[in-house]
Amino acid sequence: MGAAAGKAAEDVAAASTMTRAEYRLAVAEQVILGWHCARSSGADLAGVWDSDATCTNESLLSAVDEVLLLAEIHAFPMASAARRSMQDALDVAVSCLMEEFLRLKVWDASQMEVRLGVRFAVGKFSMPAADSGVSLSLAFPTTGSISTASTIDELYASGGSQSSRVGAVTMLLDGEFFDELDLISPASLSVLHQIALRVIRAGYTKELLHAFTNAPCDVLDRFLTILQMECAFETDHVSFEDAEWWTAEDMIKRWILATKLVAKALAVMQRQLQAQSCGAFDRFKNDYFMAIAKNSIFVLLRFANGFTTTEAPDKLVYVLEMYEALSNATPGLLLLFTEQRVELVSRQVEVVLAKLARALRAMIGGLIARIRTADCPQTTGSAARGVGVHPLTRYAMTCVELLSPHRAALDLILANGAGESVTSLGSLVAVLVTSLERHLEEINPKLSNDDDDAAAAAAASRHLFLATNASYVARRAVDAGVEPLLGDWWAARRGSLIARYVASYVEACWAPVAACLETAGRKPVKVAAKFSSAFDEAYESQVHREIPDPALRDALRKAASEMVVPAYSAYLQNHPKLQKNVRHTAGELDRLLWELFEGEAAERNKLLL
């Protein structure tokens, strides 16, 4: 190119031997090639227009026009040296115009920052701390679904209150807010016309269409920087497995927010661009918009594709929300494209959605296996005494609670099956609960019958434990709103199961106490004494146990009272002489039994008395 510039200078020096057309070409060539060489060497030179289209380099533009005019009038014969020089200059001139187009600021996001009172601070996002409140080292999230509001502090580094930043993003997601902004830089419209006019004259429209694939967009670029992942822009795959689960959550939060913002912005940008008169550029408006829209969507798809290889159940809710966000945004995004281009974008979206669905089914299978096989050693506290809600139960129902808001997506994903006849959220919950029940049955086995008292105590604890966990499952299923999905039979079976555990508990713990009254041929005083001793022993073993569910607590108390109090009352009525010599009246026994299962509260009440 330097040699070409030198040749141009020589031609100018030898102007006396040139034709007028050759001289005009040499002058224009010198300006164009000289500027192009300087730019190629890294010099920071202004082009034909500055990025804001507020200043025009008339001499450079005139040189481009001169070469175009010479080409249009066929100033030089075919196969002549001058014709070849003109063609070279024309190639460079069009290349200059392409550079000018890529430098031009067509879209302007500054109004968003002014109107919202926030600044997009790329590179200043903070990472949230990992959630440490997870039982059994099962890192399923204990927080709710990913929300826009929870991402504000990580996405904006600006002054002002939390509520103002929440309001800012809420406004961004409001289509009416975008409609009120002029997202197109007005000064760029005339430049687009000037560039398109010259490209058409030169016959280089294919080159302009190709340049669209690299066209910047200030509005979309601001939103895509939310991802903060350079590899998402540069590669076809983002490594998901390298991140801890909380980092993955943050990444997906960013992606969901960026997807929502890009979808909103694109719809408004298309309307505003179509409403503008861009002169010669009007014939390219659709192609231009399709290119920048496809670029931004493909960035989002490449990012999402990086989350399709994990099978860890810990990431289930996060990846599920990503699937939902992409699925929900797809119809609106596809409406942006013409019939010729929509197929390509649709096909790519379908591929990513299918891969996400496959990954989610694998995660669900892993979740079921985890519930079935998790190592569940006996823990401390009430669970160690065999009556508390087991951590695995809490984990399983937390999973159910977190998955329940995503029923529509899960039903669609599971329609193809995740094994075990899991074809919907309802069937998934049923499998999880069944797997949990079988696992819990194995946690507190009965003791050997070599020691009747120990075996009876173990049986009572086991049934109390199972009743507590079954009740917890039923209550959380109602809270999560999944009970209707399971059918009336499930609720009926749950009630029957709890009733059976309650009856088994009473039979193991309190039936032996009532049986003391059935000793035939013994003196009533000794029978009453034996009964009182057995009652006191059973009471002391049970009074400090805690049943958090009020309904279950009342059912247990009622069943224990019905087992013991009527039998004792009848015995006293049959032996009226014992009325003044027994330790407890029937009423006192009933009162004591209705104080059971208060846990530490019972001890505190006792101290207060």
Coordinates of C-alpha atoms in Angstrom, one line a residue:
M1 CA 0.0 0.0 0.0
G2 CA 3.0 2.3 0.7
A3 CA 4.3 1.7 -2.8
A4 CA 0.9 2.6 -4.2
A5 CA 1.0 5.9 -2.3
G6 CA 4.5 6.6 -3.6
K7 CA 3.4 5.9 -7.1
A8 CA 0.5 8.3 -6.6
A9 CA 3.0 11.0 -5.6
E10 CA 5.1 10.3 -8.7
D11 CA 2.0 10.6 -10.8
V12 CA 1.2 14.0 -9.4
A13 CA 4.8 15.1 -10.1
A14 CA 4.4 14.0 -13.6
A15 CA 1.1 15.7 -14.0
S16 CA 2.1 17.3 -17.3
T17 CA 2.2 13.9 -19.0
M18 CA -1.2 12.8 -17.6
T19 CA -4.6 13.2 -18.9
R20 CA -7.0 15.3 -16.8
A21 CA -8.8 12.1 -15.7
E22 CA -5.5 10.5 -14.7
Y23 CA -4.5 13.6 -12.8
R24 CA -7.8 13.7 -10.9
L25 CA -7.4 10.0 -10.0
A26 CA -3.9 10.5 -8.8
V27 CA -4.9 13.4 -6.5
A28 CA -7.8 11.4 -5.1
E29 CA -5.7 8.3 -4.8
Q30 CA -3.1 10.2 -2.8
V31 CA -5.6 11.4 -0.3
I32 CA -7.3 8.1 0.2
L33 CA -4.3 5.8 0.2
G34 CA -2.3 8.2 2.4
W35 CA -5.1 8.3 5.0
H36 CA -5.6 4.5 4.8
C37 CA -1.9 3.8 5.2
A38 CA -1.7 6.1 8.2
R39 CA -4.7 4.4 9.8
S40 CA -3.2 1.0 9.1
S41 CA 0.0 2.0 10.9
G42 CA -2.0 2.7 14.0
A43 CA -2.1 6.5 13.8
D44 CA -5.1 8.0 15.6
L45 CA -6.6 9.9 12.7
A46 CA -10.1 11.2 12.2
G47 CA -12.1 9.6 9.4
V48 CA -14.6 11.0 7.1
W49 CA -17.0 11.5 10.0
D50 CA -16.4 11.4 13.7
S51 CA -18.3 8.8 15.8
D52 CA -21.0 11.3 16.7
A53 CA -21.4 12.4 13.1
T54 CA -20.9 16.0 14.1
C55 CA -17.9 16.7 11.9
T56 CA -17.2 15.8 8.3
N57 CA -13.7 15.6 6.6
E58 CA -14.8 17.1 3.3
S59 CA -11.5 16.6 1.5
L60 CA -11.4 12.9 2.3
L61 CA -15.1 12.5 1.3
S62 CA -14.5 14.5 -1.9
A63 CA -11.6 12.1 -2.8
V64 CA -13.9 9.2 -2.4
D65 CA -16.6 10.9 -4.5
E66 CA -14.0 11.6 -7.2
V67 CA -13.0 8.0 -7.5
L68 CA -16.6 7.0 -7.7
L69 CA -17.3 9.5 -10.4
L70 CA -14.4 8.4 -12.5
A71 CA -15.6 4.8 -12.2
E72 CA -19.2 5.8 -13.1
I73 CA -18.1 7.7 -16.3
H74 CA -15.8 4.9 -17.3
A75 CA -12.9 7.3 -17.5
F76 CA -10.3 4.7 -18.3
P77 CA -10.2 1.9 -20.9
M78 CA -10.5 -1.7 -19.7
A79 CA -7.2 -3.5 -18.9
S80 CA -5.4 -0.2 -18.7
A81 CA -3.0 0.7 -15.8
A82 CA -5.2 3.6 -14.9
R83 CA -8.2 1.4 -14.8
R84 CA -6.5 -1.0 -12.4
S85 CA -5.3 2.0 -10.2
M86 CA -8.9 3.3 -10.2
Q87 CA -10.2 -0.1 -9.1
D88 CA -7.6 -0.3 -6.3
A89 CA -8.5 3.2 -5.1
L90 CA -12.2 2.2 -5.3
D91 CA -11.6 -0.9 -3.1
V92 CA -9.7 1.3 -0.6
A93 CA -12.4 4.0 -0.7
V94 CA -15.2 1.4 0.0
S95 CA -13.0 -0.1 2.8
C96 CA -12.8 3.4 4.3
L97 CA -16.5 3.7 4.1
M98 CA -16.9 0.4 5.9
E99 CA -14.6 1.6 8.6
E100 CA -16.6 4.8 8.9
F101 CA -19.8 2.8 9.3
L102 CA -18.3 0.6 12.0
R103 CA -17.1 3.7 13.9
L104 CA -20.5 5.5 13.6
K105 CA -22.6 5.8 16.8
V106 CA -26.0 4.8 15.4
W107 CA -27.5 3.9 18.8
D108 CA -27.2 6.0 21.9
A109 CA -27.7 4.7 25.4
S110 CA -26.9 7.9 27.2
Q111 CA -30.5 8.9 27.6
M112 CA -31.1 5.7 29.7
E113 CA -28.4 6.7 32.2
V114 CA -29.7 10.2 32.4
R115 CA -33.3 9.3 32.8
L116 CA -32.6 6.5 35.3
G117 CA -30.0 8.3 37.3
V118 CA -27.7 5.3 37.2
R119 CA -24.4 4.5 35.5
F120 CA -23.6 1.2 33.9
A121 CA -20.4 0.4 35.8
V122 CA -18.8 -2.5 33.9
G123 CA -16.3 -4.5 35.9
K124 CA -17.5 -3.3 39.3
F125 CA -20.0 -6.1 40.0
S126 CA -19.7 -7.9 43.3
M127 CA -20.2 -11.6 43.9
P128 CA -22.7 -12.7 46.6
A129 CA -21.5 -14.9 49.5
A130 CA -22.3 -18.6 49.3
D131 CA -25.3 -19.8 51.2
S132 CA -24.0 -21.8 54.2
G133 CA -27.4 -22.9 55.5
V134 CA -27.4 -26.3 53.8
S135 CA -28.0 -29.6 55.5
L136 CA -26.2 -32.9 54.8
S137 CA -23.8 -31.1 52.5
L138 CA -26.5 -31.1 49.9
A139 CA -26.0 -27.7 48.2
F140 CA -29.5 -27.3 46.9
P141 CA -30.3 -23.6 47.2
T142 CA -32.4 -22.6 50.2
T143 CA -33.3 -19.2 48.8
G144 CA -36.3 -18.5 46.5
S145 CA -36.3 -18.1 42.8
I146 CA -33.9 -15.7 41.1
S147 CA -35.4 -12.2 41.1
T148 CA -34.5 -9.1 39.2
A149 CA -34.5 -7.0 42.4
S150 CA -31.8 -9.2 44.0
T151 CA -29.3 -8.4 41.2
I152 CA -29.4 -4.6 41.5
D153 CA -26.4 -4.2 43.8
E154 CA -24.3 -6.5 41.7
L155 CA -25.3 -4.7 38.4
Y156 CA -24.9 -1.1 39.2
A157 CA -22.2 0.8 41.0
S158 CA -23.9 4.1 41.7
G159 CA -25.0 6.2 44.5
G160 CA -28.5 6.3 45.8
S161 CA -30.7 3.9 47.8
Q162 CA -31.4 0.3 47.1
S163 CA -35.1 1.1 46.3
S164 CA -34.0 3.6 43.7
R165 CA -31.9 1.0 41.9
V166 CA -34.7 -1.5 42.1
G167 CA -36.9 1.1 40.5
A168 CA -34.4 1.8 37.8
V169 CA -34.3 -1.8 36.6
T170 CA -38.1 -2.0 36.9
M171 CA -38.3 1.0 34.5
L172 CA -35.8 -0.7 32.1
L173 CA -38.0 -3.7 31.9
D174 CA -41.0 -1.6 31.1
G175 CA -41.5 -1.3 27.4
E176 CA -43.1 2.1 27.7
F177 CA -39.9 3.5 29.2
F178 CA -37.9 2.5 26.1
D179 CA -40.6 4.0 23.9
E180 CA -40.1 7.3 25.5
L181 CA -36.4 7.3 24.6
D182 CA -34.8 8.3 21.3
L183 CA -32.4 5.4 21.0
I184 CA -31.2 6.4 17.6
S185 CA -28.6 9.1 17.3
P186 CA -30.2 11.7 15.0
A187 CA -27.0 12.8 13.5
S188 CA -26.1 9.3 12.3
L189 CA -29.1 9.1 9.9
S190 CA -27.6 11.4 7.3
V191 CA -24.3 9.6 7.5
L192 CA -26.0 6.3 7.0
H193 CA -27.6 7.7 3.9
Q194 CA -24.2 9.1 2.6
I195 CA -22.4 5.8 3.2
A196 CA -25.2 3.7 1.6
L197 CA -25.4 6.1 -1.4
R198 CA -21.7 5.7 -2.2
V199 CA -21.7 1.9 -1.6
I200 CA -24.6 1.5 -4.0
R201 CA -22.8 3.7 -6.6
A202 CA -19.7 1.6 -6.2
G203 CA -21.6 -1.7 -6.5
Y204 CA -20.3 -2.9 -3.1
T205 CA -23.6 -3.7 -1.3
K206 CA -22.4 -7.2 -0.4
E207 CA -19.5 -5.6 1.5
L208 CA -21.9 -3.4 3.4
L209 CA -24.2 -6.3 4.3
H210 CA -21.1 -8.2 5.6
A211 CA -20.1 -5.2 7.7
F212 CA -23.4 -5.4 9.5
T213 CA -22.3 -8.6 11.3
N214 CA -19.6 -6.5 13.1
A215 CA -21.7 -3.4 13.6
P216 CA -21.6 -2.1 17.2
C217 CA -24.8 -1.1 19.1
D218 CA -24.3 1.1 22.2
V219 CA -27.7 0.1 23.7
L220 CA -27.3 -3.7 23.3
D221 CA -23.6 -3.6 24.2
R222 CA -24.5 -1.9 27.5
F223 CA -26.9 -4.7 28.4
L224 CA -24.6 -7.5 27.2
T225 CA -21.7 -6.3 29.4
I226 CA -23.9 -7.3 32.4
L227 CA -22.7 -10.8 31.6
Q228 CA -19.2 -9.9 32.6
M229 CA -17.9 -13.0 30.8
E230 CA -15.5 -12.3 27.9
C231 CA -15.5 -15.9 26.9
A232 CA -19.2 -15.6 26.1
F233 CA -18.4 -13.2 23.4
E234 CA -15.3 -14.9 22.1
T235 CA -16.0 -18.6 22.2
D236 CA -18.8 -21.0 21.6
H237 CA -18.7 -22.5 25.1
V238 CA -18.6 -21.2 28.6
S239 CA -17.2 -23.6 31.2
F240 CA -19.8 -24.0 33.8
E241 CA -18.1 -26.6 35.9
D242 CA -15.3 -24.2 36.8
A243 CA -17.6 -22.1 39.0
E244 CA -18.9 -22.8 42.5
W245 CA -22.6 -23.0 42.7
W246 CA -23.1 -19.5 44.1
T247 CA -21.0 -18.1 41.2
A248 CA -23.1 -19.9 38.8
E249 CA -26.2 -18.4 40.4
D250 CA -24.8 -15.0 40.0
M251 CA -23.9 -15.7 36.3
I252 CA -27.4 -16.9 35.6
K253 CA -28.9 -13.9 37.4
R254 CA -27.0 -11.7 35.1
W255 CA -27.9 -13.7 32.0
I256 CA -31.6 -13.6 32.8
L257 CA -31.6 -9.8 33.4
A258 CA -29.6 -9.3 30.2
T259 CA -32.0 -11.5 28.2
K260 CA -35.0 -9.5 29.4
L261 CA -33.4 -6.2 28.7
V262 CA -32.2 -7.2 25.2
A263 CA -35.6 -8.5 24.3
K264 CA -37.3 -5.3 25.4
A265 CA -34.7 -3.1 23.8
L266 CA -34.8 -4.9 20.4
A267 CA -38.5 -4.6 20.0
V268 CA -38.4 -0.8 20.6
M269 CA -35.2 -0.4 18.5
Q270 CA -36.9 -2.1 15.5
R271 CA -39.9 0.2 15.7
Q272 CA -37.8 3.3 16.0
L273 CA -35.5 2.3 13.2
Q274 CA -38.4 1.5 10.9
A275 CA -40.0 4.9 11.7
Q276 CA -36.8 6.8 10.6
S277 CA -36.1 8.0 7.0
C278 CA -32.5 7.0 6.3
G279 CA -32.4 7.9 2.6
A280 CA -30.4 5.4 0.6
F281 CA -29.9 3.3 3.8
D282 CA -33.6 2.5 3.9
R283 CA -33.1 -0.5 1.6
F284 CA -30.6 -1.9 4.2
K285 CA -32.5 -1.2 7.4
N286 CA -34.0 -4.7 7.8
D287 CA -30.7 -6.4 7.0
Y288 CA -28.9 -4.1 9.4
F289 CA -31.3 -4.6 12.3
M290 CA -31.4 -8.4 11.7
A291 CA -27.7 -8.5 12.0
I292 CA -27.3 -6.7 15.3
A293 CA -30.3 -8.5 16.7
K294 CA -28.9 -11.9 15.7
N295 CA -25.5 -11.0 17.1
S296 CA -26.9 -10.1 20.5
I297 CA -29.2 -13.2 20.6
F298 CA -26.3 -15.5 19.6
V299 CA -24.2 -14.0 22.5
L300 CA -27.0 -14.9 24.9
L301 CA -27.3 -18.4 23.3
R302 CA -23.6 -19.1 23.5
F303 CA -23.6 -18.1 27.1
A304 CA -26.6 -20.3 27.9
N305 CA -25.0 -23.2 26.0
G306 CA -22.3 -23.2 28.6
F307 CA -24.8 -24.4 31.2
T308 CA -26.0 -27.4 29.3
T309 CA -23.2 -29.9 30.3
T310 CA -23.8 -29.9 34.1
E311 CA -25.8 -32.7 35.7
A312 CA -25.4 -31.5 39.3
P313 CA -28.7 -31.3 41.2
D314 CA -27.4 -28.3 43.0
K315 CA -27.8 -26.2 39.9
L316 CA -31.3 -27.4 39.1
V317 CA -33.3 -24.3 40.0
Y318 CA -30.8 -21.9 38.4
V319 CA -30.7 -23.7 35.1
L320 CA -34.4 -24.2 35.2
E321 CA -34.9 -20.4 35.5
M322 CA -32.5 -19.9 32.6
Y323 CA -34.6 -22.4 30.5
E324 CA -37.8 -20.5 31.4
A325 CA -36.3 -17.1 30.6
L326 CA -35.1 -18.2 27.2
S327 CA -38.4 -20.0 26.5
N328 CA -40.5 -17.0 27.5
A329 CA -38.4 -14.6 25.5
T330 CA -38.2 -16.7 22.3
P331 CA -41.7 -15.8 20.8
G332 CA -41.0 -12.1 21.0
L333 CA -37.5 -12.4 19.7
L334 CA -38.5 -14.5 16.7
L335 CA -41.1 -11.9 15.8
L336 CA -38.3 -9.5 15.1
F337 CA -37.0 -11.5 12.2
T338 CA -38.1 -11.8 8.6
E339 CA -39.2 -15.1 7.3
Q340 CA -35.8 -15.6 5.6
R341 CA -33.9 -15.2 8.8
V342 CA -36.2 -16.5 11.5
E343 CA -35.5 -20.1 10.7
L344 CA -31.8 -19.8 11.6
V345 CA -32.4 -18.1 14.9
S346 CA -35.3 -20.4 15.8
R347 CA -33.1 -23.5 15.1
Q348 CA -30.3 -22.2 17.3
V349 CA -32.8 -21.4 20.1
E350 CA -34.3 -24.9 19.8
V351 CA -30.9 -26.5 20.1
V352 CA -30.0 -24.7 23.3
L353 CA -33.5 -25.3 24.8
A354 CA -33.2 -29.0 24.0
K355 CA -29.8 -29.2 25.5
L356 CA -30.9 -27.4 28.6
A357 CA -33.9 -29.7 28.9
R358 CA -31.7 -32.7 28.6
A359 CA -29.4 -31.4 31.3
L360 CA -32.4 -30.6 33.6
R361 CA -33.7 -34.2 33.2
A362 CA -30.3 -35.5 34.2
M363 CA -30.3 -33.2 37.2
I364 CA -33.8 -34.4 38.2
G365 CA -32.6 -38.0 38.0
G366 CA -29.6 -37.0 40.1
L367 CA -32.0 -35.4 42.7
I368 CA -34.1 -38.6 43.0
A369 CA -30.9 -40.7 43.4
R370 CA -29.7 -38.3 46.0
I371 CA -32.8 -38.6 48.1
R372 CA -32.6 -42.4 47.9
T373 CA -29.0 -42.8 48.7
A374 CA -27.9 -39.8 50.7
D375 CA -25.7 -40.7 53.7
C376 CA -27.9 -39.7 56.6
P377 CA -26.1 -40.3 60.0
Q378 CA -28.1 -39.7 63.1
T379 CA -27.9 -36.0 64.1
T380 CA -27.9 -34.2 67.3
G381 CA -30.9 -32.6 69.1
S382 CA -34.4 -33.8 68.8
A383 CA -33.5 -35.9 65.7
A384 CA -30.9 -37.7 67.8
R385 CA -33.7 -38.8 70.2
G386 CA -35.6 -40.1 67.1
V387 CA -38.4 -37.6 66.9
G388 CA -37.2 -34.6 64.9
V389 CA -37.6 -33.6 61.3
H390 CA -34.7 -35.2 59.6
P391 CA -32.4 -32.9 57.4
L392 CA -33.1 -35.1 54.4
T393 CA -36.8 -34.4 54.8
R394 CA -36.2 -30.7 55.0
Y395 CA -33.9 -30.9 51.9
A396 CA -36.4 -32.9 49.9
M397 CA -39.3 -30.6 50.7
T398 CA -37.2 -27.5 50.1
C399 CA -36.5 -28.9 46.6
V400 CA -40.3 -29.4 46.1
E401 CA -41.0 -25.8 47.3
L402 CA -38.4 -24.3 45.0
L403 CA -39.5 -26.3 42.0
S404 CA -43.2 -25.7 42.4
P405 CA -43.3 -22.2 40.9
H406 CA -41.9 -23.7 37.7
R407 CA -44.6 -26.3 37.1
A408 CA -45.3 -25.3 33.5
A409 CA -41.7 -25.6 32.4
L410 CA -41.1 -28.8 34.3
D411 CA -44.2 -30.4 32.9
L412 CA -42.9 -29.6 29.4
I413 CA -39.4 -30.8 30.1
L414 CA -40.5 -34.0 31.9
A415 CA -43.0 -34.9 29.2
N416 CA -40.3 -36.9 27.5
G417 CA -39.6 -38.6 30.8
A418 CA -36.7 -38.5 33.3
G419 CA -37.0 -42.1 34.1
E420 CA -39.1 -43.7 36.9
S421 CA -42.3 -42.6 35.2
V422 CA -41.5 -39.0 36.0
T423 CA -43.5 -37.1 33.4
S424 CA -44.7 -34.0 35.3
L425 CA -44.0 -32.0 38.5
G426 CA -46.8 -34.0 40.3
S427 CA -45.2 -37.3 39.5
L428 CA -41.7 -36.0 40.4
V429 CA -43.0 -34.9 43.8
A430 CA -44.6 -38.3 44.3
V431 CA -41.4 -40.1 43.5
L432 CA -39.4 -37.8 45.7
V433 CA -41.7 -38.3 48.7
T434 CA -41.9 -42.1 48.1
S435 CA -38.1 -42.3 47.9
L436 CA -37.9 -40.2 51.1
E437 CA -40.3 -42.4 53.0
R438 CA -38.4 -45.5 52.1
H439 CA -35.1 -43.9 53.2
L440 CA -36.6 -42.7 56.5
E441 CA -37.9 -46.2 57.2
E442 CA -34.2 -47.4 57.3
I443 CA -32.9 -44.6 59.5
N444 CA -34.4 -45.7 62.8
P445 CA -34.6 -49.5 62.9
K446 CA -36.2 -51.3 65.8
L447 CA -33.9 -52.5 68.5
S448 CA -33.5 -56.2 69.3
N449 CA -36.4 -57.8 71.2
D450 CA -33.9 -59.2 73.8
D451 CA -34.7 -56.1 75.9
D452 CA -38.5 -55.6 75.9
D453 CA -38.3 -52.1 77.5
A454 CA -35.6 -50.9 75.2
A455 CA -37.4 -52.4 72.2
A456 CA -40.6 -50.7 73.2
A457 CA -38.8 -47.3 73.7
A458 CA -37.1 -47.7 70.3
A459 CA -40.5 -48.5 68.6
A460 CA -42.1 -45.5 70.2
S461 CA -39.3 -43.2 69.0
R462 CA -39.4 -44.7 65.6
H463 CA -43.1 -44.2 65.1
L464 CA -42.9 -40.7 66.6
F465 CA -40.1 -39.9 64.2
L466 CA -42.0 -41.2 61.2
A467 CA -45.1 -39.4 62.2
T468 CA -43.2 -36.1 62.6
N469 CA -41.6 -36.4 59.2
A470 CA -44.8 -37.5 57.5
S471 CA -46.6 -34.6 59.0
Y472 CA -43.9 -32.2 57.9
V473 CA -44.1 -33.5 54.3
A474 CA -47.8 -33.0 54.2
R475 CA -47.6 -29.5 55.6
R476 CA -44.9 -28.4 53.2
A477 CA -46.7 -29.9 50.2
V478 CA -49.7 -27.7 51.0
D479 CA -47.5 -24.7 51.5
A480 CA -45.8 -25.3 48.2
G481 CA -49.1 -25.7 46.4
V482 CA -48.3 -29.1 45.0
E483 CA -50.9 -31.1 46.9
P484 CA -53.6 -30.6 44.2
L485 CA -51.1 -32.1 41.6
L486 CA -50.9 -35.3 43.6
G487 CA -54.6 -36.1 43.7
D488 CA -57.1 -36.7 46.6
W489 CA -55.7 -40.2 47.1
W490 CA -52.3 -38.7 48.0
A491 CA -53.7 -36.5 50.7
A492 CA -55.9 -39.3 52.0
R493 CA -52.9 -41.7 52.1
R494 CA -50.9 -39.1 53.9
G495 CA -53.6 -38.7 56.6
S496 CA -53.9 -42.4 56.9
L497 CA -50.1 -42.8 57.1
I498 CA -49.9 -40.2 59.9
A499 CA -52.8 -41.8 61.8
R500 CA -51.1 -45.2 61.6
Y501 CA -47.9 -43.8 62.9
V502 CA -49.7 -42.1 65.7
A503 CA -51.6 -45.3 66.6
S504 CA -48.3 -47.3 66.5
Y505 CA -46.6 -44.8 68.7
V506 CA -49.4 -44.9 71.3
E507 CA -49.5 -48.7 71.2
A508 CA -45.7 -48.9 71.8
C509 CA -45.5 -46.2 74.5
W510 CA -48.8 -45.9 76.3
A511 CA -50.5 -49.2 75.8
P512 CA -48.1 -50.9 78.2
V513 CA -49.0 -48.3 80.8
A514 CA -52.7 -48.9 80.4
A515 CA -52.0 -52.7 80.5
C516 CA -50.8 -52.3 84.1
L517 CA -54.5 -51.9 85.1
E518 CA -55.4 -55.3 83.6
T519 CA -53.4 -57.3 86.1
A520 CA -56.0 -59.8 87.5
G521 CA -55.9 -61.1 91.1
R522 CA -53.6 -58.4 92.4
K523 CA -54.4 -55.9 95.1
P524 CA -55.8 -52.7 93.7
V525 CA -53.3 -50.6 95.7
K526 CA -50.3 -52.5 94.1
V527 CA -52.0 -52.3 90.6
A528 CA -52.5 -48.5 91.0
A529 CA -48.9 -48.1 92.2
K530 CA -47.6 -50.1 89.3
F531 CA -49.7 -48.0 86.9
S532 CA -48.5 -44.8 88.4
S533 CA -44.9 -45.9 88.2
A534 CA -45.3 -46.9 84.6
F535 CA -47.1 -43.7 83.7
D536 CA -44.4 -41.5 85.4
E537 CA -41.7 -43.3 83.6
A538 CA -43.4 -43.0 80.2
Y539 CA -44.3 -39.4 80.9
E540 CA -40.7 -38.4 81.8
S541 CA -39.4 -40.1 78.7
Q542 CA -41.8 -38.2 76.4
V543 CA -42.4 -34.8 78.0
H544 CA -39.2 -33.2 76.7
R545 CA -39.7 -34.4 73.2
E546 CA -40.8 -31.6 70.8
I547 CA -43.4 -31.9 68.0
P548 CA -43.4 -28.6 66.1
D549 CA -46.6 -29.3 64.2
P550 CA -49.6 -28.3 66.4
A551 CA -52.0 -30.6 64.6
L552 CA -49.8 -33.6 65.0
R553 CA -49.0 -32.7 68.6
D554 CA -52.7 -32.5 69.5
A555 CA -53.4 -35.8 67.6
L556 CA -50.7 -37.5 69.7
R557 CA -51.9 -36.1 72.9
K558 CA -55.5 -37.0 72.2
A559 CA -54.5 -40.6 71.2
A560 CA -52.4 -41.0 74.4
S561 CA -55.1 -39.6 76.5
E562 CA -57.8 -41.9 75.0
M563 CA -55.5 -44.9 75.6
V564 CA -54.7 -44.1 79.3
V565 CA -57.3 -41.8 80.9
P566 CA -60.6 -43.8 80.3
A567 CA -59.0 -47.0 81.4
Y568 CA -57.6 -45.4 84.6
S569 CA -60.9 -43.6 85.3
A570 CA -62.8 -46.8 84.9
Y571 CA -60.4 -48.6 87.2
L572 CA -60.8 -45.9 89.9
Q573 CA -64.6 -46.1 89.6
N574 CA -64.4 -49.9 90.1
H575 CA -62.2 -49.4 93.2
P576 CA -63.6 -46.3 94.9
K577 CA -61.5 -46.9 98.0
L578 CA -58.4 -45.9 95.9
Q579 CA -59.7 -42.4 95.2
K580 CA -57.9 -40.8 98.2
N581 CA -54.7 -42.9 98.0
V582 CA -53.6 -42.7 94.3
R583 CA -50.9 -40.3 93.2
H584 CA -52.9 -38.8 90.3
T585 CA -56.5 -38.4 89.5
A586 CA -57.8 -39.1 86.1
G587 CA -58.2 -35.4 85.4
E588 CA -54.6 -34.8 86.4
L589 CA -53.4 -37.5 84.0
D590 CA -55.3 -35.9 81.2
R591 CA -53.7 -32.5 82.0
L592 CA -50.2 -34.0 82.1
L593 CA -50.7 -35.8 78.8
W594 CA -51.8 -32.6 77.1
E595 CA -48.5 -31.0 78.2
L596 CA -46.5 -33.5 76.2
F597 CA -44.2 -32.7 73.2
E598 CA -43.4 -29.1 74.1
G599 CA -39.7 -29.7 74.1
E600 CA -37.6 -27.0 75.8
A601 CA -40.7 -24.9 76.4
A602 CA -42.0 -27.6 78.8
E603 CA -38.8 -27.4 80.8
R604 CA -39.0 -23.6 81.0
N605 CA -42.7 -23.8 82.1
K606 CA -41.7 -26.3 84.7
L607 CA -39.1 -24.0 86.1
L608 CA -41.5 -21.1 86.2
L609 CA -43.9 -23.2 88.3

